[in-house]
Structures are given as C-alpha cells and as structure tokens.
mmCIF file of C-alpha atoms in Angstrom:
data_model
loop_
_atom_site.group_PDB
_atom_site.id
_atom_site.type_symbol
_atom_site.label_atom_id
_atom_site.label_comp_id
_atom_site.label_asym_id
_atom_site.label_seq_id
_atom_site.Cartn_x
_atom_site.Cartn_y
_atom_site.Cartn_z
ATOM 1 C CA MET A 1 34.828 -20.023 -0.377
ATOM 2 C CA SER A 2 35.801 -16.654 -1.797
ATOM 3 C CA LYS A 3 33.343 -13.783 -1.991
ATOM 4 C CA ARG A 4 32.997 -12.135 -5.403
ATOM 5 C CA ILE A 5 32.508 -8.361 -5.380
ATOM 6 C CA ARG A 6 31.473 -6.596 -8.588
ATOM 7 C CA ALA A 7 32.310 -2.953 -9.144
ATOM 8 C CA GLY A 8 28.672 -2.115 -9.698
ATOM 9 C CA THR A 9 28.021 -2.420 -5.981
ATOM 10 C CA LEU A 10 30.448 0.413 -5.202
ATOM 11 C CA THR A 11 29.611 3.992 -6.189
ATOM 12 C CA GLY A 12 30.791 7.568 -5.818
ATOM 13 C CA LEU A 13 34.510 6.820 -6.098
ATOM 14 C CA THR A 14 37.224 7.941 -8.520
ATOM 15 C CA GLY A 15 40.772 6.741 -9.191
ATOM 16 C CA LEU A 16 42.785 4.018 -10.862
ATOM 17 C CA THR A 17 44.906 0.959 -10.217
ATOM 18 C CA GLY A 18 46.103 -2.298 -11.791
ATOM 19 C CA LEU A 19 48.708 -2.816 -14.493
ATOM 20 C CA THR A 20 46.163 -2.835 -17.305
ATOM 21 C CA ALA A 21 44.242 0.132 -15.951
ATOM 22 C CA LEU A 22 47.399 2.205 -15.524
ATOM 23 C CA THR A 23 48.429 1.484 -19.101
ATOM 24 C CA ALA A 24 44.974 2.194 -20.453
ATOM 25 C CA ALA A 25 44.789 5.544 -18.726
ATOM 26 C CA GLY A 26 48.298 6.505 -19.840
ATOM 27 C CA LEU A 27 49.533 7.367 -16.369
ATOM 28 C CA ALA A 28 53.239 7.817 -15.683
ATOM 29 C CA LEU A 29 55.068 7.199 -12.455
ATOM 30 C CA GLY A 30 55.111 10.199 -10.145
ATOM 31 C CA THR A 31 58.010 11.693 -8.255
ATOM 32 C CA VAL A 32 58.752 10.078 -4.907
ATOM 33 C CA LEU A 33 57.494 12.251 -2.086
ATOM 34 C CA ALA A 34 60.074 13.814 0.184
ATOM 35 C CA VAL A 35 60.775 11.842 3.332
ATOM 36 C CA PRO A 36 61.185 13.711 6.618
ATOM 37 C CA ALA A 37 64.747 13.701 7.898
ATOM 38 C CA GLY A 38 63.789 11.701 10.966
ATOM 39 C CA ALA A 39 62.003 8.999 8.996
ATOM 40 C CA ALA A 40 65.183 7.587 7.474
ATOM 41 C CA THR A 41 66.727 7.115 10.906
ATOM 42 C CA VAL A 42 63.830 5.062 12.279
ATOM 43 C CA ARG A 43 64.582 1.372 12.186
ATOM 44 C CA PRO A 44 62.392 -0.249 9.502
ATOM 45 C CA PRO A 45 60.211 -3.256 10.292
ATOM 46 C CA GLY A 46 61.173 -6.676 8.977
ATOM 47 C CA PHE A 47 60.471 -7.386 5.302
ATOM 48 C CA LEU A 48 59.891 -10.394 3.095
ATOM 49 C CA SER A 49 62.835 -11.940 1.260
ATOM 50 C CA ALA A 50 62.700 -13.196 -2.330
ATOM 51 C CA ALA A 51 62.348 -16.771 -1.055
ATOM 52 C CA ASP A 52 59.132 -15.839 0.769
ATOM 53 C CA LEU A 53 57.215 -14.992 -2.419
ATOM 54 C CA PRO A 54 54.939 -17.548 -4.152
ATOM 55 C CA PRO A 55 57.259 -19.709 -6.278
ATOM 56 C CA HIS A 56 57.300 -18.838 -9.976
ATOM 57 C CA PRO A 57 57.247 -21.903 -12.285
ATOM 58 C CA SER A 58 60.021 -20.689 -14.571
ATOM 59 C CA SER A 59 61.839 -17.730 -13.010
ATOM 60 C CA SER A 60 63.397 -16.943 -9.648
ATOM 61 C CA TRP A 61 62.494 -13.851 -7.646
ATOM 62 C CA THR A 62 64.869 -10.921 -7.187
ATOM 63 C CA ALA A 63 64.397 -8.582 -4.223
ATOM 64 C CA GLY A 64 65.175 -4.881 -4.260
ATOM 65 C CA LYS A 65 66.445 -2.929 -1.272
ATOM 66 C CA VAL A 66 64.236 -1.954 1.633
ATOM 67 C CA THR A 67 63.774 1.756 0.912
ATOM 68 C CA ALA A 68 62.463 4.512 3.176
ATOM 69 C CA GLY A 69 59.637 6.680 1.883
ATOM 70 C CA ALA A 70 56.704 6.262 -0.461
ATOM 71 C CA SER A 71 56.902 3.751 -3.285
ATOM 72 C CA PRO A 72 56.491 5.542 -6.653
ATOM 73 C CA ASP A 73 54.132 2.750 -7.721
ATOM 74 C CA VAL A 74 51.881 3.416 -4.739
ATOM 75 C CA GLU A 75 51.670 7.111 -5.611
ATOM 76 C CA VAL A 76 49.842 6.377 -8.878
ATOM 77 C CA ASP A 77 47.838 3.460 -7.471
ATOM 78 C CA ARG A 78 44.614 4.927 -6.128
ATOM 79 C CA CYS A 79 43.730 1.596 -4.509
ATOM 80 C CA LEU A 80 46.535 2.177 -1.999
ATOM 81 C CA ALA A 81 47.844 5.723 -2.445
ATOM 82 C CA MET A 82 45.444 7.451 -0.071
ATOM 83 C CA ALA A 83 46.438 5.146 2.781
ATOM 84 C CA LEU A 84 50.096 4.404 2.041
ATOM 85 C CA GLY A 85 51.459 7.107 -0.235
ATOM 86 C CA ASP A 86 52.493 9.891 2.144
ATOM 87 C CA GLY A 87 56.020 8.602 2.839
ATOM 88 C CA TRP A 88 55.995 9.359 6.569
ATOM 89 C CA ASP A 89 57.570 6.512 8.556
ATOM 90 C CA SER A 90 57.019 4.104 5.686
ATOM 91 C CA TRP A 91 59.212 1.706 3.729
ATOM 92 C CA TYR A 92 58.844 -0.437 0.645
ATOM 93 C CA ARG A 93 60.546 -3.296 -1.143
ATOM 94 C CA ASP A 94 60.029 -4.310 -4.770
ATOM 95 C CA PHE A 95 60.366 -7.831 -6.136
ATOM 96 C CA ARG A 96 60.564 -9.015 -9.735
ATOM 97 C CA THR A 97 60.998 -12.066 -11.918
ATOM 98 C CA ASP A 98 62.473 -12.258 -15.396
ATOM 99 C CA LEU A 99 58.966 -12.565 -16.859
ATOM 100 C CA ASP A 100 55.692 -10.724 -16.256
ATOM 101 C CA THR A 101 55.306 -11.342 -12.505
ATOM 102 C CA SER A 102 56.209 -8.710 -9.923
ATOM 103 C CA ALA A 103 55.437 -7.929 -6.290
ATOM 104 C CA ARG A 104 55.797 -5.197 -3.712
ATOM 105 C CA GLN A 105 55.617 -4.883 0.070
ATOM 106 C CA VAL A 106 54.867 -1.578 1.772
ATOM 107 C CA SER A 107 54.974 -1.121 5.560
ATOM 108 C CA VAL A 108 53.941 1.891 7.626
ATOM 109 C CA GLU A 109 54.792 2.549 11.282
ATOM 110 C CA LEU A 110 52.010 4.433 13.095
ATOM 111 C CA SER A 111 52.205 6.479 16.274
ATOM 112 C CA SER A 112 49.855 4.245 18.280
ATOM 113 C CA VAL A 113 47.896 1.013 18.176
ATOM 114 C CA SER A 114 44.728 3.034 17.660
ATOM 115 C CA ALA A 115 46.231 4.811 14.656
ATOM 116 C CA ALA A 116 47.422 1.488 13.230
ATOM 117 C CA LYS A 117 43.943 -0.004 13.576
ATOM 118 C CA GLY A 118 42.551 2.968 11.698
ATOM 119 C CA ARG A 119 45.130 2.674 8.924
ATOM 120 C CA PHE A 120 44.479 -1.060 8.580
ATOM 121 C CA SER A 121 40.746 -0.397 8.207
ATOM 122 C CA ARG A 122 41.398 2.353 5.650
ATOM 123 C CA VAL A 123 43.612 0.144 3.489
ATOM 124 C CA ASP A 124 41.107 -2.705 3.716
ATOM 125 C CA GLN A 125 38.283 -0.423 2.582
ATOM 126 C CA ASP A 126 40.363 1.098 -0.210
ATOM 127 C CA ILE A 127 41.056 -2.373 -1.617
ATOM 128 C CA LYS A 128 37.323 -3.183 -1.522
ATOM 129 C CA SER A 129 36.622 0.071 -3.368
ATOM 130 C CA CYS A 130 39.260 -0.611 -6.017
ATOM 131 C CA PRO A 131 37.005 -2.059 -8.755
ATOM 132 C CA ALA A 132 34.780 1.021 -8.716
ATOM 133 C CA TRP A 133 37.792 3.348 -8.944
ATOM 134 C CA ILE A 134 39.159 1.437 -11.925
ATOM 135 C CA GLU A 135 35.912 1.291 -13.880
ATOM 136 C CA GLN A 136 35.023 4.924 -13.256
ATOM 137 C CA ALA A 137 38.505 5.980 -14.372
ATOM 138 C CA ASP A 138 38.330 3.989 -17.609
ATOM 139 C CA PRO A 139 35.093 2.530 -19.046
ATOM 140 C CA GLU A 140 37.197 0.268 -21.256
ATOM 141 C CA VAL A 141 38.298 -1.717 -18.182
ATOM 142 C CA GLU A 142 36.182 -4.192 -16.223
ATOM 143 C CA ALA A 143 37.367 -4.983 -12.683
ATOM 144 C CA THR A 144 36.318 -7.757 -10.319
ATOM 145 C CA LEU A 145 37.384 -8.311 -6.708
ATOM 146 C CA LYS A 146 37.382 -11.610 -4.824
ATOM 147 C CA ASP A 147 37.571 -11.751 -1.045
ATOM 148 C CA TYR A 148 39.824 -14.662 -0.028
ATOM 149 C CA GLY A 149 39.197 -14.133 3.658
ATOM 150 C CA LYS A 150 40.995 -13.215 6.851
ATOM 151 C CA LEU A 151 44.158 -14.796 8.251
ATOM 152 C CA ASN A 152 44.821 -15.479 11.918
ATOM 153 C CA VAL A 153 48.269 -13.928 12.323
ATOM 154 C CA GLU A 154 49.255 -11.358 14.987
ATOM 155 C CA GLU A 155 46.519 -8.655 14.929
ATOM 156 C CA GLY A 156 45.076 -10.001 11.692
ATOM 157 C CA ALA A 157 45.386 -9.926 7.909
ATOM 158 C CA HIS A 158 42.990 -9.941 4.943
ATOM 159 C CA VAL A 159 43.604 -11.276 1.415
ATOM 160 C CA TYR A 160 41.948 -10.217 -1.847
ATOM 161 C CA GLY A 161 42.225 -10.954 -5.557
ATOM 162 C CA LEU A 162 41.689 -8.261 -8.210
ATOM 163 C CA HIS A 163 41.154 -9.073 -11.897
ATOM 164 C CA THR A 164 41.069 -6.435 -14.637
ATOM 165 C CA GLU A 165 40.158 -6.954 -18.280
ATOM 166 C CA THR A 166 40.162 -4.391 -21.074
ATOM 167 C CA SER A 167 37.637 -4.209 -23.898
ATOM 168 C CA TRP A 168 40.370 -5.471 -26.266
ATOM 169 C CA GLY A 169 41.042 -8.561 -24.140
ATOM 170 C CA ALA A 170 44.140 -7.753 -22.048
ATOM 171 C CA THR A 171 43.858 -9.234 -18.555
ATOM 172 C CA ASP A 172 45.799 -8.797 -15.308
ATOM 173 C CA ILE A 173 45.472 -10.608 -11.998
ATOM 174 C CA ARG A 174 46.580 -9.093 -8.725
ATOM 175 C CA LEU A 175 46.673 -10.442 -5.164
ATOM 176 C CA LEU A 176 46.585 -7.922 -2.325
ATOM 177 C CA SER A 177 46.794 -8.384 1.423
ATOM 178 C CA VAL A 178 46.875 -6.061 4.402
ATOM 179 C CA GLY A 179 48.094 -7.109 7.843
ATOM 180 C CA ARG A 180 48.917 -5.561 11.192
ATOM 181 C CA ASP A 181 51.244 -6.272 14.106
ATOM 182 C CA SER A 182 50.937 -3.741 16.944
ATOM 183 C CA THR A 183 51.588 -0.263 15.450
ATOM 184 C CA THR A 184 52.819 -1.507 12.054
ATOM 185 C CA VAL A 185 50.621 -2.055 8.991
ATOM 186 C CA THR A 186 51.937 -3.895 5.948
ATOM 187 C CA VAL A 187 50.588 -4.507 2.449
ATOM 188 C CA VAL A 188 51.767 -7.217 0.059
ATOM 189 C CA ASP A 189 50.921 -6.735 -3.614
ATOM 190 C CA TRP A 190 51.527 -9.462 -6.247
ATOM 191 C CA GLY A 191 50.600 -9.232 -9.922
ATOM 192 C CA GLN A 192 50.976 -10.748 -13.382
ATOM 193 C CA LEU A 193 49.124 -11.212 -16.666
ATOM 194 C CA GLY A 194 46.211 -13.627 -16.371
ATOM 195 C CA ASP A 195 42.989 -14.207 -14.456
ATOM 196 C CA PHE A 196 41.818 -15.691 -11.165
ATOM 197 C CA GLY A 197 42.791 -19.198 -12.264
ATOM 198 C CA ASP A 198 46.430 -18.072 -12.530
ATOM 199 C CA ALA A 199 46.612 -16.672 -8.989
ATOM 200 C CA PRO A 200 48.622 -18.701 -6.410
ATOM 201 C CA VAL A 201 46.184 -17.909 -3.601
ATOM 202 C CA LYS A 202 47.325 -20.588 -1.150
ATOM 203 C CA ALA A 203 51.002 -19.638 -1.544
ATOM 204 C CA PHE A 204 50.159 -15.935 -1.301
ATOM 205 C CA LYS A 205 48.342 -16.482 1.977
ATOM 206 C CA LYS A 206 51.494 -18.150 3.296
ATOM 207 C CA THR A 207 53.518 -15.162 2.066
ATOM 208 C CA THR A 208 51.171 -12.803 3.897
ATOM 209 C CA VAL A 209 51.485 -14.719 7.162
ATOM 210 C CA THR A 210 55.276 -14.579 6.807
ATOM 211 C CA ALA A 211 55.184 -10.842 6.069
ATOM 212 C CA VAL A 212 53.189 -10.050 9.215
ATOM 213 C CA ASN A 213 55.292 -12.369 11.393
ATOM 214 C CA LYS A 214 58.483 -10.724 10.144
ATOM 215 C CA LEU A 215 57.415 -7.180 11.047
ATOM 216 C CA HIS A 216 58.697 -7.411 14.643
#
C-alpha cells in the first residue's frame, strides 16, 4: 500500500518542480552547466532504451542521445537540481512520445561507494521534500506525494508518485525513482497530464529495475 505524504508535513523549504508548477511560476530553461573536459571522456553507465519505458496506449517512445553533463530540465527542477544538477561526471537521456507524456533518466558517477550512498540519500530526501517546495513557490499549486515503496535491485531503489494541481484545475502526474549500483546513482522521471489514477506504477517499477540493472 502506498504512503500518502501531504506538503503540510514538510516545512522550511523553497523551490519548484513539476510541469504545472514550472508553467505557473513562469520559469524558463537555464543554460546547461559547463562540463569538465575529463567528464566527457569517462565511459557513461548503461541507460534505458525507448522500449524499456512504460508502454503508452497510443504513441511509441522516442529516445534522445545519452548526453554528458547536466540536463537543462534538472537545472530548473528544485526537486532534483541540488543533487543532480552540477554536471560533474553525470549523463542524461530524454524520452518523448507524440502526445503529452515524456520521461528522463539522469545518472551520476561518484568517487566512492560512500559518496554514492550519500547522493542516493540526498536525492531520496529531495523527492520527499518536493511537495513543500512546490507549494511554497506557488500558492496556486497543490502538491501531493505518494510513496510506492522500495525495490530490491542491486543496492536498492525507491519509487514515488507526485501529483500537482493548480487552482484553475490543471493537473500533472509524475513518477520518480532513485536507484544505486555501486558508485552510480540514477534517477528515472516520467510525467504526463493527469492524476494518480493515470500513473502506470507497476510498469514504472519494472522500468526502474531495468534502469538500475543496466548501469553496469
């Protein structure tokens, strides 16, 4: 059974995330941070393919290239930016359909297992804090987080659902997961218009397991 976390239980945080929240706040995509010269030469971890994403009922997935550096979407997404947005030894891959559903995978290679454990914990906490960031950034948006539990894959993974709704009725649903294999941490981020009932949780958990298994 999922655990439902309301933003009211989280305080003292600022920031913004979610498709609706980004639009409501009028944020624009930032400039991609510079990547150190050595980062591009490091071999990236394995990434999901389009076929690994939860099937869309009416549109196929298209996968972008695996790209070194910080994803521009992560830079404006305060739910993940503090943990994943520096661009050092990190890679991302964007996925899209022809309709309103999109996804993204971001992976970061840390210097040690200890550092990777710390980064995993930071991302996990940032996701839990996300509803408070959204609502403090824009009082017109209500955000709710559901905890879909941990997955037994490599060193572990955790899956969440995030729903945002504006005062004028626009709603977005987002599935987020963070996983770790040795010194590599990966995040999978899926989103579309809708609410919790529209989220393919079972398929997304399978996607997360595949993402972690593909890292090495």
